[in-house]
Amino acid sequence: MNRMMRSATWGACLAWAAVSGVSVVSAQAQTVKITSLGSVEGEFCVADRALIFEDPNGTRVLYDPGRTVAGAADSRLGTIDIVLVSHMHGDHVGNAHGKAPDSGSCDKPDLSVSAVPNTSAVNIALAKNSKIVTGSDMPAFFAAKLRANGGNPGNSILARFGGSVTLGGVRIATVPAIHSNGVDPDFIEGDLGKALKSAGLHGDAGLATGYVLRFSNGLVVYLSGDTGITAEQETVVRNYYQAKLVVMNIGDVFTTGPAEAAYVINDLVKPAAVIASHANEVGTVAGKLRPGSKTETFVKAVKVPVHIPLSGKTMEFDAAARCTAGC
Ligand SMILES: [Zn+2]
């Protein structure tokens, strides 16, 4: 190679680096949009769990539909490419919901529409032709429900601890949650469901889970699910996945309360920002933190910005978990 050829090759390399550098910068500047589908628009309420994540490439992910998404017909859903279910409890997978968005009050959501035996997650996935991505032993349950309702069982996809799947440009991994994960007999039809119910037992779907999502702009988000404090929050979520944004359950009794959740954030995961979730209380009044609430206690105890998921309000986060709009 003569000098001119070498310099031409080097020049091409520089040009490539400049172009790819520009594309990396612009990807990081793109934002993930996060919207709560709670029970009262503009508030953070007792039953609120459901969040929609929209990747910069348009992929839309619904996390834990719970009881505040008014079924598959809820006009707030739009396109749903992927449904995530952290565990099988009715307030996450969805065993009942309201007639329409905002049809109940903040402390008493409308639960007048039953979603058993299907689950809201399955009803939504059937209507939207979504993939359901779960860990543990949950995929077989969802595949069976899809098949039983004329859907495609292949739309139930496994991401078990330690592995991941990438769908629509979003990498999805599951991590352990210290919780329970019994399948309510109401979701199990026939004699088996009746026998379990009378014995006070639940079906087995393996361990409860949390998720770690990596969006196409590079933002890594940890969804705690219902969990206590776990060693994996430091060793796996922080050290390996390097989550920058956390959706943290703070409700106490069933999961970490505000003090334990603050420890998880400040000392174990150490993200750049956190979204409070699953407070099991009226967290806001007129869109402002309710004084004396668990949510307020959590906000005060955490050292990084805490964002409150007000229903219907869209927050945008860049790759570094800086909120660039809507917070
Ligand atoms: Zn639970």
mmCIF file of C-alpha atoms and ligand atoms in Angstrom:
data_model
loop_
_atom_site.group_PDB
_atom_site.id
_atom_site.type_symbol
_atom_site.label_atom_id
_atom_site.label_comp_id
_atom_site.label_asym_id
_atom_site.label_seq_id
_atom_site.Cartn_x
_atom_site.Cartn_y
_atom_site.Cartn_z
ATOM 1 C CA MET A 1 0.000 0.000 0.000
ATOM 2 C CA ASN A 2 1.541 3.335 -1.007
ATOM 3 C CA ARG A 3 1.329 6.424 1.114
ATOM 4 C CA MET A 4 -1.515 7.937 -0.895
ATOM 5 C CA MET A 5 -3.618 4.783 -0.615
ATOM 6 C CA ARG A 6 -2.889 4.566 3.104
ATOM 7 C CA SER A 7 -3.951 8.168 3.647
ATOM 8 C CA ALA A 8 -7.071 7.608 1.549
ATOM 9 C CA THR A 9 -7.968 4.568 3.679
ATOM 10 C CA TRP A 10 -7.297 6.475 6.887
ATOM 11 C CA GLY A 11 -9.397 9.359 5.612
ATOM 12 C CA ALA A 12 -12.268 6.958 4.951
ATOM 13 C CA CYS A 13 -11.900 5.612 8.507
ATOM 14 C CA LEU A 14 -12.078 9.115 9.935
ATOM 15 C CA ALA A 15 -15.151 9.861 7.841
ATOM 16 C CA TRP A 16 -16.788 6.632 9.051
ATOM 17 C CA ALA A 17 -15.939 7.434 12.676
ATOM 18 C CA ALA A 18 -17.375 10.911 12.307
ATOM 19 C CA VAL A 19 -20.588 9.568 10.801
ATOM 20 C CA SER A 20 -20.984 6.765 13.356
ATOM 21 C CA GLY A 21 -20.090 9.162 16.181
ATOM 22 C CA VAL A 22 -22.866 11.448 15.047
ATOM 23 C CA SER A 23 -25.305 8.549 14.972
ATOM 24 C CA VAL A 24 -24.328 7.448 18.521
ATOM 25 C CA VAL A 25 -24.812 10.978 19.811
ATOM 26 C CA SER A 26 -28.181 11.348 18.121
ATOM 27 C CA ALA A 27 -29.320 7.935 19.422
ATOM 28 C CA GLN A 28 -28.463 8.952 22.994
ATOM 29 C CA ALA A 29 -30.339 12.219 22.566
ATOM 30 C CA GLN A 30 -33.470 10.342 21.484
ATOM 31 C CA THR A 31 -35.959 9.747 24.245
ATOM 32 C CA VAL A 32 -38.012 6.902 25.626
ATOM 33 C CA LYS A 33 -41.565 8.069 26.360
ATOM 34 C CA ILE A 34 -43.125 6.694 29.550
ATOM 35 C CA THR A 35 -46.840 7.111 30.282
ATOM 36 C CA SER A 36 -48.828 5.888 33.287
ATOM 37 C CA LEU A 37 -52.263 4.392 32.569
ATOM 38 C CA GLY A 38 -53.630 4.921 36.060
ATOM 39 C CA SER A 39 -57.109 5.198 37.488
ATOM 40 C CA VAL A 40 -57.541 9.004 37.497
ATOM 41 C CA GLU A 41 -56.003 11.322 34.907
ATOM 42 C CA GLY A 42 -53.313 13.580 36.351
ATOM 43 C CA GLU A 43 -52.974 11.644 39.646
ATOM 44 C CA PHE A 44 -50.941 8.811 41.208
ATOM 45 C CA CYS A 45 -53.500 6.456 42.751
ATOM 46 C CA VAL A 46 -54.015 3.337 44.879
ATOM 47 C CA ALA A 47 -54.139 0.749 42.107
ATOM 48 C CA ASP A 48 -51.733 2.370 39.619
ATOM 49 C CA ARG A 49 -49.153 0.000 38.148
ATOM 50 C CA ALA A 50 -49.506 0.100 34.342
ATOM 51 C CA LEU A 51 -46.917 1.987 32.320
ATOM 52 C CA ILE A 52 -46.396 2.260 28.571
ATOM 53 C CA PHE A 53 -42.816 2.588 27.335
ATOM 54 C CA GLU A 54 -42.374 3.855 23.782
ATOM 55 C CA ASP A 55 -38.951 3.300 22.252
ATOM 56 C CA PRO A 56 -37.604 6.049 19.947
ATOM 57 C CA ASN A 57 -38.167 3.573 17.087
ATOM 58 C CA GLY A 58 -41.906 3.414 17.902
ATOM 59 C CA THR A 59 -42.023 0.019 19.661
ATOM 60 C CA ARG A 60 -44.616 0.205 22.439
ATOM 61 C CA VAL A 61 -44.324 -1.912 25.590
ATOM 62 C CA LEU A 62 -47.092 -2.282 28.202
ATOM 63 C CA TYR A 63 -45.811 -3.184 31.682
ATOM 64 C CA ASP A 64 -48.239 -4.861 34.141
ATOM 65 C CA PRO A 65 -51.694 -3.835 32.869
ATOM 66 C CA GLY A 66 -53.122 -4.350 36.370
ATOM 67 C CA ARG A 67 -56.610 -3.106 37.174
ATOM 68 C CA THR A 68 -56.466 0.451 35.820
ATOM 69 C CA VAL A 69 -56.303 -0.321 32.098
ATOM 70 C CA ALA A 70 -59.937 -0.563 31.032
ATOM 71 C CA GLY A 71 -59.411 -3.778 29.081
ATOM 72 C CA ALA A 72 -58.312 -4.126 25.475
ATOM 73 C CA ALA A 73 -60.717 -1.356 24.404
ATOM 74 C CA ASP A 74 -58.983 1.287 26.554
ATOM 75 C CA SER A 75 -58.358 4.113 24.077
ATOM 76 C CA ARG A 76 -55.100 5.051 25.845
ATOM 77 C CA LEU A 77 -53.418 1.807 24.773
ATOM 78 C CA GLY A 78 -52.968 2.453 21.063
ATOM 79 C CA THR A 79 -50.635 -0.044 19.442
ATOM 80 C CA ILE A 80 -49.116 -2.486 21.919
ATOM 81 C CA ASP A 81 -46.242 -4.554 20.526
ATOM 82 C CA ILE A 82 -45.167 -6.201 23.775
ATOM 83 C CA VAL A 83 -46.930 -6.957 27.074
ATOM 84 C CA LEU A 84 -44.767 -7.555 30.164
ATOM 85 C CA VAL A 85 -46.146 -9.255 33.291
ATOM 86 C CA SER A 86 -43.875 -9.230 36.339
ATOM 87 C CA HIS A 87 -45.927 -11.857 38.168
ATOM 88 C CA MET A 88 -49.339 -13.476 38.305
ATOM 89 C CA HIS A 89 -51.083 -11.513 41.070
ATOM 90 C CA GLY A 90 -54.403 -10.005 39.978
ATOM 91 C CA ASP A 91 -53.311 -6.406 40.537
ATOM 92 C CA HIS A 92 -50.511 -6.935 37.981
ATOM 93 C CA VAL A 93 -51.726 -9.445 35.383
ATOM 94 C CA GLY A 94 -55.209 -7.933 35.668
ATOM 95 C CA ASN A 95 -58.197 -9.813 37.133
ATOM 96 C CA ALA A 96 -60.709 -6.918 36.954
ATOM 97 C CA HIS A 97 -60.888 -3.388 35.627
ATOM 98 C CA GLY A 98 -63.109 -0.380 35.073
ATOM 99 C CA LYS A 99 -65.749 0.188 32.392
ATOM 100 C CA ALA A 100 -63.686 3.021 30.895
ATOM 101 C CA PRO A 101 -60.575 5.049 31.730
ATOM 102 C CA ASP A 102 -61.065 7.309 34.769
ATOM 103 C CA SER A 103 -64.358 5.609 35.730
ATOM 104 C CA GLY A 104 -63.522 5.320 39.449
ATOM 105 C CA SER A 105 -61.932 7.482 42.115
ATOM 106 C CA CYS A 106 -58.280 7.650 43.177
ATOM 107 C CA ASP A 107 -58.815 5.676 46.396
ATOM 108 C CA LYS A 108 -61.490 3.379 44.922
ATOM 109 C CA PRO A 109 -60.888 2.424 41.289
ATOM 110 C CA ASP A 110 -63.790 1.000 39.275
ATOM 111 C CA LEU A 111 -63.331 -2.793 39.242
ATOM 112 C CA SER A 112 -66.744 -3.653 37.849
ATOM 113 C CA VAL A 113 -65.522 -5.601 34.797
ATOM 114 C CA SER A 114 -64.131 -9.081 35.452
ATOM 115 C CA ALA A 115 -61.092 -10.296 33.495
ATOM 116 C CA VAL A 116 -61.146 -13.885 34.750
ATOM 117 C CA PRO A 117 -60.355 -16.483 33.625
ATOM 118 C CA ASN A 118 -58.366 -14.863 30.781
ATOM 119 C CA THR A 119 -56.461 -12.040 32.553
ATOM 120 C CA SER A 120 -56.325 -8.490 31.193
ATOM 121 C CA ALA A 121 -52.818 -9.149 29.872
ATOM 122 C CA VAL A 122 -54.131 -11.933 27.624
ATOM 123 C CA ASN A 123 -57.220 -9.986 26.513
ATOM 124 C CA ILE A 124 -55.013 -7.058 25.485
ATOM 125 C CA ALA A 125 -52.468 -9.282 23.729
ATOM 126 C CA LEU A 126 -55.259 -11.024 21.791
ATOM 127 C CA ALA A 127 -56.804 -7.730 20.671
ATOM 128 C CA LYS A 128 -53.494 -6.062 19.794
ATOM 129 C CA ASN A 129 -51.671 -9.170 18.491
ATOM 130 C CA SER A 130 -48.916 -8.369 21.017
ATOM 131 C CA LYS A 131 -46.090 -10.589 22.191
ATOM 132 C CA ILE A 132 -46.233 -11.443 25.913
ATOM 133 C CA VAL A 133 -42.676 -11.639 27.281
ATOM 134 C CA THR A 134 -42.311 -13.223 30.717
ATOM 135 C CA GLY A 135 -39.757 -15.136 32.731
ATOM 136 C CA SER A 136 -39.852 -18.011 35.165
ATOM 137 C CA ASP A 137 -42.581 -20.567 34.324
ATOM 138 C CA MET A 138 -45.151 -18.013 33.174
ATOM 139 C CA PRO A 139 -44.785 -18.351 29.363
ATOM 140 C CA ALA A 140 -46.536 -21.748 29.272
ATOM 141 C CA PHE A 141 -49.528 -20.289 31.146
ATOM 142 C CA PHE A 142 -49.849 -17.421 28.670
ATOM 143 C CA ALA A 143 -49.345 -19.713 25.663
ATOM 144 C CA ALA A 144 -52.179 -21.926 26.902
ATOM 145 C CA LYS A 145 -54.481 -18.919 27.404
ATOM 146 C CA LEU A 146 -53.687 -17.559 23.927
ATOM 147 C CA ARG A 147 -54.332 -20.982 22.368
ATOM 148 C CA ALA A 148 -57.593 -21.454 24.287
ATOM 149 C CA ASN A 149 -58.859 -18.100 22.970
ATOM 150 C CA GLY A 150 -57.950 -18.578 19.318
ATOM 151 C CA GLY A 151 -54.687 -16.649 19.517
ATOM 152 C CA ASN A 152 -51.169 -17.652 18.585
ATOM 153 C CA PRO A 153 -49.400 -19.456 21.456
ATOM 154 C CA GLY A 154 -46.115 -18.542 19.766
ATOM 155 C CA ASN A 155 -46.751 -14.955 20.872
ATOM 156 C CA SER A 156 -45.878 -15.984 24.444
ATOM 157 C CA ILE A 157 -42.109 -15.585 24.672
ATOM 158 C CA LEU A 158 -39.652 -16.625 27.379
ATOM 159 C CA ALA A 159 -36.856 -14.498 28.844
ATOM 160 C CA ARG A 160 -35.655 -16.480 31.854
ATOM 161 C CA PHE A 161 -33.078 -15.204 34.370
ATOM 162 C CA GLY A 162 -29.666 -14.701 32.803
ATOM 163 C CA GLY A 163 -30.880 -14.574 29.224
ATOM 164 C CA SER A 164 -32.693 -11.978 27.193
ATOM 165 C CA VAL A 165 -34.763 -11.528 24.072
ATOM 166 C CA THR A 166 -34.703 -8.523 21.769
ATOM 167 C CA LEU A 167 -38.004 -7.553 20.154
ATOM 168 C CA GLY A 168 -38.649 -4.393 18.178
ATOM 169 C CA GLY A 169 -35.191 -3.117 19.121
ATOM 170 C CA VAL A 170 -35.837 -3.469 22.878
ATOM 171 C CA ARG A 171 -33.692 -5.977 24.804
ATOM 172 C CA ILE A 172 -35.751 -7.609 27.540
ATOM 173 C CA ALA A 173 -34.206 -9.519 30.444
ATOM 174 C CA THR A 174 -35.813 -10.750 33.655
ATOM 175 C CA VAL A 175 -34.315 -10.655 37.144
ATOM 176 C CA PRO A 176 -35.507 -12.334 40.342
ATOM 177 C CA ALA A 177 -38.039 -10.638 42.585
ATOM 178 C CA ILE A 178 -38.397 -11.821 46.180
ATOM 179 C CA HIS A 179 -42.166 -12.186 46.334
ATOM 180 C CA SER A 180 -44.777 -14.882 45.652
ATOM 181 C CA ASN A 181 -46.216 -15.807 42.275
ATOM 182 C CA GLY A 182 -49.185 -18.115 42.753
ATOM 183 C CA VAL A 183 -51.701 -18.393 39.922
ATOM 184 C CA ASP A 184 -55.110 -17.545 41.379
ATOM 185 C CA PRO A 185 -57.556 -20.475 40.965
ATOM 186 C CA ASP A 186 -59.913 -17.991 39.265
ATOM 187 C CA PHE A 187 -57.524 -18.087 36.269
ATOM 188 C CA ILE A 188 -57.603 -21.914 36.235
ATOM 189 C CA GLU A 189 -60.752 -23.335 34.757
ATOM 190 C CA GLY A 190 -62.487 -26.652 35.462
ATOM 191 C CA ASP A 191 -62.173 -29.056 38.391
ATOM 192 C CA LEU A 192 -58.528 -28.192 39.023
ATOM 193 C CA GLY A 193 -59.399 -24.545 39.653
ATOM 194 C CA LYS A 194 -62.244 -25.558 41.978
ATOM 195 C CA ALA A 195 -60.056 -28.021 43.903
ATOM 196 C CA LEU A 196 -57.254 -25.491 44.346
ATOM 197 C CA LYS A 197 -59.689 -22.845 45.522
ATOM 198 C CA SER A 198 -61.291 -25.076 48.135
ATOM 199 C CA ALA A 199 -57.825 -26.144 49.369
ATOM 200 C CA GLY A 200 -56.650 -22.540 49.602
ATOM 201 C CA LEU A 201 -53.830 -23.176 47.129
ATOM 202 C CA HIS A 202 -52.546 -21.469 44.007
ATOM 203 C CA GLY A 203 -51.133 -22.801 40.761
ATOM 204 C CA ASP A 204 -47.364 -22.742 40.283
ATOM 205 C CA ALA A 205 -45.784 -20.387 37.741
ATOM 206 C CA GLY A 206 -42.299 -20.255 39.226
ATOM 207 C CA LEU A 207 -40.621 -17.239 40.798
ATOM 208 C CA ALA A 208 -41.870 -13.660 40.556
ATOM 209 C CA THR A 209 -39.716 -11.421 38.387
ATOM 210 C CA GLY A 210 -38.560 -7.927 37.629
ATOM 211 C CA TYR A 211 -37.319 -6.747 34.225
ATOM 212 C CA VAL A 212 -34.326 -4.925 32.821
ATOM 213 C CA LEU A 213 -35.076 -3.225 29.489
ATOM 214 C CA ARG A 214 -32.505 -1.713 27.154
ATOM 215 C CA PHE A 215 -34.052 0.666 24.634
ATOM 216 C CA SER A 216 -32.581 1.543 21.234
ATOM 217 C CA ASN A 217 -31.245 4.905 22.476
ATOM 218 C CA GLY A 218 -29.185 3.048 25.116
ATOM 219 C CA LEU A 219 -31.428 3.794 28.131
ATOM 220 C CA VAL A 220 -31.431 0.867 30.583
ATOM 221 C CA VAL A 221 -34.478 0.650 32.877
ATOM 222 C CA TYR A 222 -35.007 -1.685 35.852
ATOM 223 C CA LEU A 223 -38.640 -2.535 36.611
ATOM 224 C CA SER A 224 -38.604 -3.900 40.161
ATOM 225 C CA GLY A 225 -41.937 -5.726 40.069
ATOM 226 C CA ASP A 226 -43.201 -6.627 43.530
ATOM 227 C CA THR A 227 -40.078 -7.397 45.514
ATOM 228 C CA GLY A 228 -38.217 -7.099 48.761
ATOM 229 C CA ILE A 229 -34.575 -6.089 48.926
ATOM 230 C CA THR A 230 -32.463 -8.508 46.883
ATOM 231 C CA ALA A 231 -28.705 -8.955 46.506
ATOM 232 C CA GLU A 232 -29.228 -9.046 42.735
ATOM 233 C CA GLN A 233 -30.262 -5.399 42.796
ATOM 234 C CA GLU A 234 -26.582 -4.605 43.319
ATOM 235 C CA THR A 235 -24.789 -7.536 41.700
ATOM 236 C CA VAL A 236 -26.946 -7.961 38.612
ATOM 237 C CA VAL A 237 -29.087 -4.847 38.058
ATOM 238 C CA ARG A 238 -26.358 -2.347 38.912
ATOM 239 C CA ASN A 239 -23.053 -4.135 38.270
ATOM 240 C CA TYR A 240 -23.990 -6.073 35.158
ATOM 241 C CA TYR A 241 -26.898 -4.269 33.477
ATOM 242 C CA GLN A 242 -25.995 -0.772 34.765
ATOM 243 C CA ALA A 243 -29.581 0.411 34.970
ATOM 244 C CA LYS A 244 -29.889 4.201 34.828
ATOM 245 C CA LEU A 245 -33.623 4.503 35.494
ATOM 246 C CA VAL A 246 -35.648 2.456 37.988
ATOM 247 C CA VAL A 247 -39.383 1.908 38.325
ATOM 248 C CA MET A 248 -39.569 1.068 42.038
ATOM 249 C CA ASN A 249 -42.443 -0.445 43.986
ATOM 250 C CA ILE A 250 -42.817 1.387 47.314
ATOM 251 C CA GLY A 251 -46.128 0.247 48.811
ATOM 252 C CA ASP A 252 -44.922 -1.695 51.897
ATOM 253 C CA VAL A 253 -46.560 -4.857 53.369
ATOM 254 C CA PHE A 254 -46.469 -6.709 50.012
ATOM 255 C CA THR A 255 -43.179 -5.196 48.769
ATOM 256 C CA THR A 256 -40.455 -2.842 49.905
ATOM 257 C CA GLY A 257 -41.906 0.193 51.664
ATOM 258 C CA PRO A 258 -40.584 3.700 51.123
ATOM 259 C CA ALA A 259 -37.580 3.280 53.457
ATOM 260 C CA GLU A 260 -36.505 -0.090 52.018
ATOM 261 C CA ALA A 261 -37.114 1.106 48.457
ATOM 262 C CA ALA A 262 -34.976 4.198 49.123
ATOM 263 C CA TYR A 263 -32.156 1.918 50.323
ATOM 264 C CA VAL A 264 -32.433 -0.088 47.101
ATOM 265 C CA ILE A 265 -32.095 3.122 45.087
ATOM 266 C CA ASN A 266 -29.431 4.913 47.162
ATOM 267 C CA ASP A 267 -27.186 1.979 48.055
ATOM 268 C CA LEU A 268 -27.812 -0.938 45.682
ATOM 269 C CA VAL A 269 -28.878 0.109 42.164
ATOM 270 C CA LYS A 270 -27.680 3.751 42.317
ATOM 271 C CA PRO A 271 -29.481 4.880 39.148
ATOM 272 C CA ALA A 272 -29.622 8.443 37.831
ATOM 273 C CA ALA A 273 -33.385 8.717 38.397
ATOM 274 C CA VAL A 274 -36.366 6.751 39.656
ATOM 275 C CA ILE A 275 -40.095 6.536 38.991
ATOM 276 C CA ALA A 276 -42.187 5.668 42.058
ATOM 277 C CA SER A 277 -44.714 2.880 41.514
ATOM 278 C CA HIS A 278 -47.209 0.622 43.299
ATOM 279 C CA ALA A 279 -47.713 2.906 46.331
ATOM 280 C CA ASN A 280 -51.119 1.413 47.258
ATOM 281 C CA GLU A 281 -52.306 4.832 48.413
ATOM 282 C CA VAL A 282 -53.550 8.162 47.125
ATOM 283 C CA GLY A 283 -50.109 9.500 46.293
ATOM 284 C CA THR A 284 -51.125 12.857 44.838
ATOM 285 C CA VAL A 285 -53.958 15.378 45.135
ATOM 286 C CA ALA A 286 -54.437 17.775 42.220
ATOM 287 C CA GLY A 287 -51.229 16.344 40.777
ATOM 288 C CA LYS A 288 -49.122 17.287 43.823
ATOM 289 C CA LEU A 289 -47.603 14.940 46.405
ATOM 290 C CA ARG A 290 -50.031 14.302 49.253
ATOM 291 C CA PRO A 291 -48.393 15.397 52.521
ATOM 292 C CA GLY A 292 -47.793 12.450 54.839
ATOM 293 C CA SER A 293 -47.960 9.907 52.011
ATOM 294 C CA LYS A 294 -45.558 6.996 51.546
ATOM 295 C CA THR A 295 -44.738 8.547 48.199
ATOM 296 C CA GLU A 296 -43.603 11.752 49.915
ATOM 297 C CA THR A 297 -41.494 9.736 52.389
ATOM 298 C CA PHE A 298 -39.831 7.944 49.455
ATOM 299 C CA VAL A 299 -39.160 11.179 47.554
ATOM 300 C CA LYS A 300 -37.530 12.738 50.619
ATOM 301 C CA ALA A 301 -35.350 9.669 51.315
ATOM 302 C CA VAL A 302 -33.988 9.207 47.794
ATOM 303 C CA LYS A 303 -30.862 11.062 46.670
ATOM 304 C CA VAL A 304 -31.634 11.185 42.928
ATOM 305 C CA PRO A 305 -34.638 12.747 41.163
ATOM 306 C CA VAL A 306 -37.894 10.877 41.842
ATOM 307 C CA HIS A 307 -40.558 11.240 39.166
ATOM 308 C CA ILE A 308 -44.218 10.603 39.999
ATOM 309 C CA PRO A 309 -46.160 8.770 37.278
ATOM 310 C CA LEU A 310 -49.266 10.930 36.910
ATOM 311 C CA SER A 311 -51.838 9.071 34.844
ATOM 312 C CA GLY A 312 -51.953 10.170 31.223
ATOM 313 C CA LYS A 313 -48.865 12.391 31.480
ATOM 314 C CA THR A 314 -45.939 11.374 29.260
ATOM 315 C CA MET A 315 -42.390 11.713 30.600
ATOM 316 C CA GLU A 316 -39.389 11.506 28.258
ATOM 317 C CA PHE A 317 -35.956 10.147 29.222
ATOM 318 C CA ASP A 318 -32.668 10.232 27.314
ATOM 319 C CA ALA A 319 -29.997 7.529 27.478
ATOM 320 C CA ALA A 320 -28.615 8.931 30.745
ATOM 321 C CA ALA A 321 -32.124 8.890 32.343
ATOM 322 C CA ARG A 322 -32.374 12.652 32.331
ATOM 323 C CA CYS A 323 -36.026 13.640 32.086
ATOM 324 C CA THR A 324 -36.136 15.943 29.082
ATOM 325 C CA ALA A 325 -39.892 16.569 28.997
ATOM 326 C CA GLY A 326 -43.046 15.967 31.008
ATOM 327 C CA CYS A 327 -41.566 15.752 34.525
HETATM 328 ZN ZN ZN B 1 -47.732 -9.208 43.956
#
